[in-house]
């Protein structure tokens, strides 16, 4: 069944696709939830049992009346390895926006997250130079208000963001307005 869905999605014509948006990051960080909540109107609590994304999905979506072509890459290592290898051209060609999602609660994965962030930067530099890159420090609802800035600072340091002036970093949660504010700020800015 999922194989058939994947095949159909692969038939999507990349011409006239609107802005191409990629969400990537390690497994279970909340990428599919963000897409479902922001673009599809799913309620945050309905994301709890979303299945892990297999390989990747791509589909046309709308935000505030504008068209986007949204690519969601499953965060399991085998799928990440694939997008920086045999799928690199498919995933990164014509990309306008890259969102790299980090689960703020999984601090033991911050360094592994950096590895794949670095690969994503390389692919952007090679294939879609100029794409807007944003790091989402996600699931912020799980962190007390007074500790949030510190988490963002920590991930900025680990990701060497002080050397990457064009990359922005935000704290987000699907249970708060932040995910809508950030996605709209970034995606609607040039419309
Ligand atoms: N507390 C909290 N949980 C969240 C948030 N966003 C997503 N989740 C939960 O995180 C879990 C994983 O979400 P997914 O969207 O499937 O994660 P994913 O990054 O697409 O995972 P893969 O497809 O395996 O790469 C789900 O149980 C979501 O409900 C958030 O902002 N806060
Ligand atoms: Mg997913």
PDB file of C-alpha atoms and ligand atoms in Angstrom:
ATOM      1  CA  UNK A   1       0.000   0.000   0.000  1.00  0.00           C
ATOM      2  CA  UNK A   2       2.637   2.507   1.003  1.00  0.00           C
ATOM      3  CA  UNK A   3       4.623   1.467  -2.063  1.00  0.00           C
ATOM      4  CA  UNK A   4       1.728   2.508  -4.311  1.00  0.00           C
ATOM      5  CA  UNK A   5       1.416   5.870  -2.534  1.00  0.00           C
ATOM      6  CA  UNK A   6       5.141   6.456  -2.959  1.00  0.00           C
ATOM      7  CA  UNK A   7       4.908   5.710  -6.677  1.00  0.00           C
ATOM      8  CA  UNK A   8       2.062   8.154  -7.146  1.00  0.00           C
ATOM      9  CA  UNK A   9       3.955  10.878  -5.337  1.00  0.00           C
ATOM     10  CA  UNK A  10       6.987  10.284  -7.524  1.00  0.00           C
ATOM     11  CA  UNK A  11       4.861  11.155 -10.534  1.00  0.00           C
ATOM     12  CA  UNK A  12       4.383  14.736  -9.316  1.00  0.00           C
ATOM     13  CA  UNK A  13       5.552  17.142 -11.983  1.00  0.00           C
ATOM     14  CA  UNK A  14       8.265  19.340 -10.568  1.00  0.00           C
ATOM     15  CA  UNK A  15       7.497  22.127 -13.039  1.00  0.00           C
ATOM     16  CA  UNK A  16       5.432  24.999 -11.728  1.00  0.00           C
ATOM     17  CA  UNK A  17       5.623  23.590  -8.247  1.00  0.00           C
ATOM     18  CA  UNK A  18       5.701  26.839  -6.327  1.00  0.00           C
ATOM     19  CA  UNK A  19       8.374  27.110  -3.711  1.00  0.00           C
ATOM     20  CA  UNK A  20      10.089  23.888  -2.835  1.00  0.00           C
ATOM     21  CA  UNK A  21      10.392  23.256   0.896  1.00  0.00           C
ATOM     22  CA  UNK A  22      12.391  20.481   2.570  1.00  0.00           C
ATOM     23  CA  UNK A  23      12.092  19.307   6.157  1.00  0.00           C
ATOM     24  CA  UNK A  24      14.871  17.109   7.378  1.00  0.00           C
ATOM     25  CA  UNK A  25      16.525  16.099  10.649  1.00  0.00           C
ATOM     26  CA  UNK A  26      16.832  12.956  12.748  1.00  0.00           C
ATOM     27  CA  UNK A  27      13.970  10.508  13.302  1.00  0.00           C
ATOM     28  CA  UNK A  28      11.044  11.387  15.543  1.00  0.00           C
ATOM     29  CA  UNK A  29      11.957  15.080  15.747  1.00  0.00           C
ATOM     30  CA  UNK A  30       8.510  16.160  14.508  1.00  0.00           C
ATOM     31  CA  UNK A  31       8.929  16.903  10.782  1.00  0.00           C
ATOM     32  CA  UNK A  32       5.777  15.187   9.540  1.00  0.00           C
ATOM     33  CA  UNK A  33       3.811  16.644  12.453  1.00  0.00           C
ATOM     34  CA  UNK A  34       4.910  20.152  11.497  1.00  0.00           C
ATOM     35  CA  UNK A  35       3.817  19.602   7.898  1.00  0.00           C
ATOM     36  CA  UNK A  36       0.478  18.124   8.924  1.00  0.00           C
ATOM     37  CA  UNK A  37      -0.287  20.847  11.453  1.00  0.00           C
ATOM     38  CA  UNK A  38       0.897  23.839   9.445  1.00  0.00           C
ATOM     39  CA  UNK A  39      -0.126  22.853   5.908  1.00  0.00           C
ATOM     40  CA  UNK A  40      -2.959  20.376   6.468  1.00  0.00           C
ATOM     41  CA  UNK A  41      -4.751  21.708   9.526  1.00  0.00           C
ATOM     42  CA  UNK A  42      -4.220  18.571  11.624  1.00  0.00           C
ATOM     43  CA  UNK A  43      -4.710  19.091  15.354  1.00  0.00           C
ATOM     44  CA  UNK A  44      -1.408  18.772  17.285  1.00  0.00           C
ATOM     45  CA  UNK A  45      -2.672  15.930  19.470  1.00  0.00           C
ATOM     46  CA  UNK A  46      -3.607  13.941  16.348  1.00  0.00           C
ATOM     47  CA  UNK A  47       0.086  13.696  15.425  1.00  0.00           C
ATOM     48  CA  UNK A  48       0.932  11.481  18.396  1.00  0.00           C
ATOM     49  CA  UNK A  49       0.598   8.218  16.454  1.00  0.00           C
ATOM     50  CA  UNK A  50       1.881   9.343  13.069  1.00  0.00           C
ATOM     51  CA  UNK A  51       3.907   6.542  11.526  1.00  0.00           C
ATOM     52  CA  UNK A  52       7.598   7.100  10.842  1.00  0.00           C
ATOM     53  CA  UNK A  53       8.165   8.391   7.336  1.00  0.00           C
ATOM     54  CA  UNK A  54       9.572   5.740   5.003  1.00  0.00           C
ATOM     55  CA  UNK A  55      12.218   7.157   2.625  1.00  0.00           C
ATOM     56  CA  UNK A  56      10.575  10.448   1.702  1.00  0.00           C
ATOM     57  CA  UNK A  57       7.291  11.962   0.598  1.00  0.00           C
ATOM     58  CA  UNK A  58       6.597  15.023  -1.501  1.00  0.00           C
ATOM     59  CA  UNK A  59       3.388  16.780  -2.246  1.00  0.00           C
ATOM     60  CA  UNK A  60       1.822  20.051  -3.226  1.00  0.00           C
ATOM     61  CA  UNK A  61       0.498  22.083  -0.328  1.00  0.00           C
ATOM     62  CA  UNK A  62      -0.815  25.560   0.308  1.00  0.00           C
ATOM     63  CA  UNK A  63      -0.118  28.082   3.023  1.00  0.00           C
ATOM     64  CA  UNK A  64      -2.243  31.237   3.173  1.00  0.00           C
ATOM     65  CA  UNK A  65      -3.136  30.762  -0.497  1.00  0.00           C
ATOM     66  CA  UNK A  66       0.437  30.301  -1.732  1.00  0.00           C
ATOM     67  CA  UNK A  67       1.654  27.071  -3.312  1.00  0.00           C
ATOM     68  CA  UNK A  68       4.457  25.006  -1.856  1.00  0.00           C
ATOM     69  CA  UNK A  69       5.960  21.713  -2.835  1.00  0.00           C
ATOM     70  CA  UNK A  70       6.838  20.076   0.448  1.00  0.00           C
ATOM     71  CA  UNK A  71       9.411  17.306   0.767  1.00  0.00           C
ATOM     72  CA  UNK A  72       9.512  15.304   4.014  1.00  0.00           C
ATOM     73  CA  UNK A  73      12.494  13.021   4.527  1.00  0.00           C
ATOM     74  CA  UNK A  74      12.254  10.179   7.042  1.00  0.00           C
ATOM     75  CA  UNK A  75      14.908  10.735   9.672  1.00  0.00           C
ATOM     76  CA  UNK A  76      16.132   7.176  10.045  1.00  0.00           C
ATOM     77  CA  UNK A  77      19.823   7.080   9.248  1.00  0.00           C
ATOM     78  CA  UNK A  78      19.426   4.884   6.162  1.00  0.00           C
ATOM     79  CA  UNK A  79      17.057   7.454   4.620  1.00  0.00           C
ATOM     80  CA  UNK A  80      19.290  10.386   5.518  1.00  0.00           C
ATOM     81  CA  UNK A  81      22.290   8.646   4.002  1.00  0.00           C
ATOM     82  CA  UNK A  82      20.266   8.182   0.827  1.00  0.00           C
ATOM     83  CA  UNK A  83      19.344  11.841   0.404  1.00  0.00           C
ATOM     84  CA  UNK A  84      22.960  12.901   0.640  1.00  0.00           C
ATOM     85  CA  UNK A  85      23.954  10.228  -1.838  1.00  0.00           C
ATOM     86  CA  UNK A  86      21.824   8.768  -4.624  1.00  0.00           C
ATOM     87  CA  UNK A  87      18.832  11.050  -3.971  1.00  0.00           C
ATOM     88  CA  UNK A  88      20.796  14.272  -3.549  1.00  0.00           C
ATOM     89  CA  UNK A  89      19.857  15.725  -6.955  1.00  0.00           C
ATOM     90  CA  UNK A  90      16.190  14.766  -6.550  1.00  0.00           C
ATOM     91  CA  UNK A  91      15.880  16.255  -3.107  1.00  0.00           C
ATOM     92  CA  UNK A  92      17.972  19.420  -3.413  1.00  0.00           C
ATOM     93  CA  UNK A  93      17.430  20.562  -7.002  1.00  0.00           C
ATOM     94  CA  UNK A  94      15.317  23.760  -7.080  1.00  0.00           C
ATOM     95  CA  UNK A  95      15.073  23.834  -3.308  1.00  0.00           C
ATOM     96  CA  UNK A  96      14.079  27.215  -1.889  1.00  0.00           C
ATOM     97  CA  UNK A  97      13.678  26.496   1.832  1.00  0.00           C
ATOM     98  CA  UNK A  98      15.407  24.011   4.096  1.00  0.00           C
ATOM     99  CA  UNK A  99      14.087  23.456   7.620  1.00  0.00           C
ATOM    100  CA  UNK A 100      16.381  21.366   9.786  1.00  0.00           C
ATOM    101  CA  UNK A 101      14.419  20.032  12.767  1.00  0.00           C
ATOM    102  CA  UNK A 102      16.062  19.180  16.103  1.00  0.00           C
ATOM    103  CA  UNK A 103      14.206  17.574  19.016  1.00  0.00           C
ATOM    104  CA  UNK A 104      15.137  19.836  21.915  1.00  0.00           C
ATOM    105  CA  UNK A 105      14.575  17.084  24.465  1.00  0.00           C
ATOM    106  CA  UNK A 106      16.998  14.630  22.866  1.00  0.00           C
ATOM    107  CA  UNK A 107      20.199  16.366  23.910  1.00  0.00           C
ATOM    108  CA  UNK A 108      22.089  13.072  23.504  1.00  0.00           C
ATOM    109  CA  UNK A 109      21.418  13.386  19.758  1.00  0.00           C
ATOM    110  CA  UNK A 110      22.560  16.992  19.305  1.00  0.00           C
ATOM    111  CA  UNK A 111      25.972  15.992  17.935  1.00  0.00           C
ATOM    112  CA  UNK A 112      24.573  13.414  15.566  1.00  0.00           C
ATOM    113  CA  UNK A 113      22.071  16.034  14.433  1.00  0.00           C
ATOM    114  CA  UNK A 114      24.984  18.352  13.658  1.00  0.00           C
ATOM    115  CA  UNK A 115      26.575  15.724  11.393  1.00  0.00           C
ATOM    116  CA  UNK A 116      23.541  15.602   9.147  1.00  0.00           C
ATOM    117  CA  UNK A 117      23.037  19.351   9.347  1.00  0.00           C
ATOM    118  CA  UNK A 118      26.571  19.747   8.001  1.00  0.00           C
ATOM    119  CA  UNK A 119      25.769  17.365   5.136  1.00  0.00           C
ATOM    120  CA  UNK A 120      22.626  19.343   4.364  1.00  0.00           C
ATOM    121  CA  UNK A 121      24.659  22.564   4.219  1.00  0.00           C
ATOM    122  CA  UNK A 122      27.067  20.929   1.788  1.00  0.00           C
ATOM    123  CA  UNK A 123      24.260  19.766  -0.478  1.00  0.00           C
ATOM    124  CA  UNK A 124      22.701  23.238  -0.450  1.00  0.00           C
ATOM    125  CA  UNK A 125      26.034  24.799  -1.322  1.00  0.00           C
ATOM    126  CA  UNK A 126      26.519  22.311  -4.147  1.00  0.00           C
ATOM    127  CA  UNK A 127      23.020  22.205  -5.635  1.00  0.00           C
ATOM    128  CA  UNK A 128      20.758  25.020  -4.481  1.00  0.00           C
ATOM    129  CA  UNK A 129      22.997  27.814  -3.265  1.00  0.00           C
ATOM    130  CA  UNK A 130      20.898  30.635  -1.865  1.00  0.00           C
ATOM    131  CA  UNK A 131      18.153  28.455  -0.360  1.00  0.00           C
ATOM    132  CA  UNK A 132      16.905  29.838   2.943  1.00  0.00           C
ATOM    133  CA  UNK A 133      18.135  27.635   5.795  1.00  0.00           C
ATOM    134  CA  UNK A 134      16.362  27.548   9.141  1.00  0.00           C
ATOM    135  CA  UNK A 135      17.005  25.401  12.217  1.00  0.00           C
ATOM    136  CA  UNK A 136      13.913  24.584  14.270  1.00  0.00           C
ATOM    137  CA  UNK A 137      14.618  23.697  17.888  1.00  0.00           C
ATOM    138  CA  UNK A 138      11.404  21.777  18.176  1.00  0.00           C
ATOM    139  CA  UNK A 139       9.069  20.461  20.937  1.00  0.00           C
ATOM    140  CA  UNK A 140       9.755  23.559  23.012  1.00  0.00           C
ATOM    141  CA  UNK A 141       6.489  22.968  24.891  1.00  0.00           C
ATOM    142  CA  UNK A 142       8.421  20.321  26.848  1.00  0.00           C
ATOM    143  CA  UNK A 143      10.942  22.875  28.120  1.00  0.00           C
ATOM    144  CA  UNK A 144      10.194  25.419  30.857  1.00  0.00           C
ATOM    145  CA  UNK A 145      10.017  28.981  29.516  1.00  0.00           C
ATOM    146  CA  UNK A 146      13.080  30.151  31.412  1.00  0.00           C
ATOM    147  CA  UNK A 147      15.301  27.388  29.940  1.00  0.00           C
ATOM    148  CA  UNK A 148      14.363  27.818  26.291  1.00  0.00           C
ATOM    149  CA  UNK A 149      16.873  30.522  25.331  1.00  0.00           C
ATOM    150  CA  UNK A 150      19.675  28.449  26.808  1.00  0.00           C
ATOM    151  CA  UNK A 151      18.674  25.438  24.667  1.00  0.00           C
ATOM    152  CA  UNK A 152      18.690  27.539  21.504  1.00  0.00           C
ATOM    153  CA  UNK A 153      22.083  28.944  22.458  1.00  0.00           C
ATOM    154  CA  UNK A 154      23.452  25.456  23.081  1.00  0.00           C
ATOM    155  CA  UNK A 155      22.327  24.119  19.713  1.00  0.00           C
ATOM    156  CA  UNK A 156      23.618  27.280  17.968  1.00  0.00           C
ATOM    157  CA  UNK A 157      27.022  26.591  19.481  1.00  0.00           C
ATOM    158  CA  UNK A 158      27.054  22.895  18.601  1.00  0.00           C
ATOM    159  CA  UNK A 159      25.936  23.693  15.039  1.00  0.00           C
ATOM    160  CA  UNK A 160      28.527  26.549  14.741  1.00  0.00           C
ATOM    161  CA  UNK A 161      25.773  28.928  13.716  1.00  0.00           C
ATOM    162  CA  UNK A 162      27.859  31.966  14.653  1.00  0.00           C
ATOM    163  CA  UNK A 163      29.898  31.173  11.521  1.00  0.00           C
ATOM    164  CA  UNK A 164      26.784  30.900   9.355  1.00  0.00           C
ATOM    165  CA  UNK A 165      25.214  34.326   9.333  1.00  0.00           C
ATOM    166  CA  UNK A 166      22.390  33.494   6.933  1.00  0.00           C
ATOM    167  CA  UNK A 167      21.096  30.540   8.970  1.00  0.00           C
ATOM    168  CA  UNK A 168      18.339  31.430  11.419  1.00  0.00           C
ATOM    169  CA  UNK A 169      17.351  29.393  14.473  1.00  0.00           C
ATOM    170  CA  UNK A 170      14.007  29.398  16.283  1.00  0.00           C
ATOM    171  CA  UNK A 171      12.312  27.529  19.094  1.00  0.00           C
ATOM    172  CA  UNK A 172       9.054  25.931  17.953  1.00  0.00           C
ATOM    173  CA  UNK A 173       6.209  23.702  19.100  1.00  0.00           C
ATOM    174  CA  UNK A 174       3.100  22.414  17.361  1.00  0.00           C
ATOM    175  CA  UNK A 175       1.266  22.960  20.663  1.00  0.00           C
ATOM    176  CA  UNK A 176       1.988  26.688  20.628  1.00  0.00           C
ATOM    177  CA  UNK A 177       1.651  29.512  18.100  1.00  0.00           C
ATOM    178  CA  UNK A 178       5.391  29.423  17.486  1.00  0.00           C
ATOM    179  CA  UNK A 179       5.341  26.865  14.671  1.00  0.00           C
ATOM    180  CA  UNK A 180       2.809  28.921  12.687  1.00  0.00           C
ATOM    181  CA  UNK A 181       4.607  32.204  13.384  1.00  0.00           C
ATOM    182  CA  UNK A 182       7.994  30.868  12.295  1.00  0.00           C
ATOM    183  CA  UNK A 183       6.818  28.981   9.195  1.00  0.00           C
ATOM    184  CA  UNK A 184       4.752  31.955   8.061  1.00  0.00           C
ATOM    185  CA  UNK A 185       7.544  34.431   8.768  1.00  0.00           C
ATOM    186  CA  UNK A 186       9.985  32.415   6.668  1.00  0.00           C
ATOM    187  CA  UNK A 187       7.729  31.142   3.899  1.00  0.00           C
ATOM    188  CA  UNK A 188       5.618  34.229   3.301  1.00  0.00           C
ATOM    189  CA  UNK A 189       8.483  36.712   3.535  1.00  0.00           C
ATOM    190  CA  UNK A 190       9.268  36.765  -0.190  1.00  0.00           C
ATOM    191  CA  UNK A 191       5.685  36.338  -1.442  1.00  0.00           C
TER     192      UNK A 191
HETATM  193  N1  LIG B   1       5.645  17.558  22.687  1.00  0.00           N
HETATM  194  C1  LIG B   1       5.694  17.673  21.358  1.00  0.00           C
HETATM  195  N2  LIG B   1       5.639  16.589  20.576  1.00  0.00           N
HETATM  196  C2  LIG B   1       5.710  16.767  19.239  1.00  0.00           C
HETATM  197  C3  LIG B   1       5.840  18.053  18.638  1.00  0.00           C
HETATM  198  N3  LIG B   1       5.909  17.876  17.292  1.00  0.00           N
HETATM  199  C4  LIG B   1       5.808  16.558  17.078  1.00  0.00           C
HETATM  200  N4  LIG B   1       5.692  15.882  18.226  1.00  0.00           N
HETATM  201  C5  LIG B   1       5.569  14.413  18.412  1.00  0.00           C
HETATM  202  O1  LIG B   1       6.770  13.776  17.998  1.00  0.00           O
HETATM  203  C6  LIG B   1       6.475  12.462  17.530  1.00  0.00           C
HETATM  204  C7  LIG B   1       7.181  12.207  16.224  1.00  0.00           C
HETATM  205  O2  LIG B   1       6.622  13.044  15.247  1.00  0.00           O
HETATM  206  P1  LIG B   1       6.799  12.825  13.681  1.00  0.00           P
HETATM  207  O3  LIG B   1       6.215  14.035  13.035  1.00  0.00           O
HETATM  208  O4  LIG B   1       6.319  11.503  13.250  1.00  0.00           O
HETATM  209  O5  LIG B   1       8.403  12.862  13.569  1.00  0.00           O
HETATM  210  P2  LIG B   1       9.269  12.760  12.240  1.00  0.00           P
HETATM  211  O6  LIG B   1      10.397  13.705  12.413  1.00  0.00           O
HETATM  212  O7  LIG B   1       8.421  12.941  11.035  1.00  0.00           O
HETATM  213  O8  LIG B   1       9.818  11.264  12.342  1.00  0.00           O
HETATM  214  P3  LIG B   1      10.408  10.360  11.131  1.00  0.00           P
HETATM  215  O9  LIG B   1       9.369  10.296  10.070  1.00  0.00           O
HETATM  216  O10 LIG B   1      10.681   9.025  11.749  1.00  0.00           O
HETATM  217  O11 LIG B   1      11.667  11.020  10.677  1.00  0.00           O
HETATM  218  C8  LIG B   1       4.946  12.349  17.447  1.00  0.00           C
HETATM  219  O12 LIG B   1       4.505  11.592  18.541  1.00  0.00           O
HETATM  220  C9  LIG B   1       4.479  13.801  17.548  1.00  0.00           C
HETATM  221  O13 LIG B   1       3.200  13.931  18.168  1.00  0.00           O
HETATM  222  C10 LIG B   1       5.892  19.192  19.494  1.00  0.00           C
HETATM  223  O14 LIG B   1       5.999  20.346  19.103  1.00  0.00           O
HETATM  224  N5  LIG B   1       5.822  18.932  20.855  1.00  0.00           N
HETATM  225 MG1  LIG B   2       8.025  11.683   9.471  1.00  0.00          MG
END
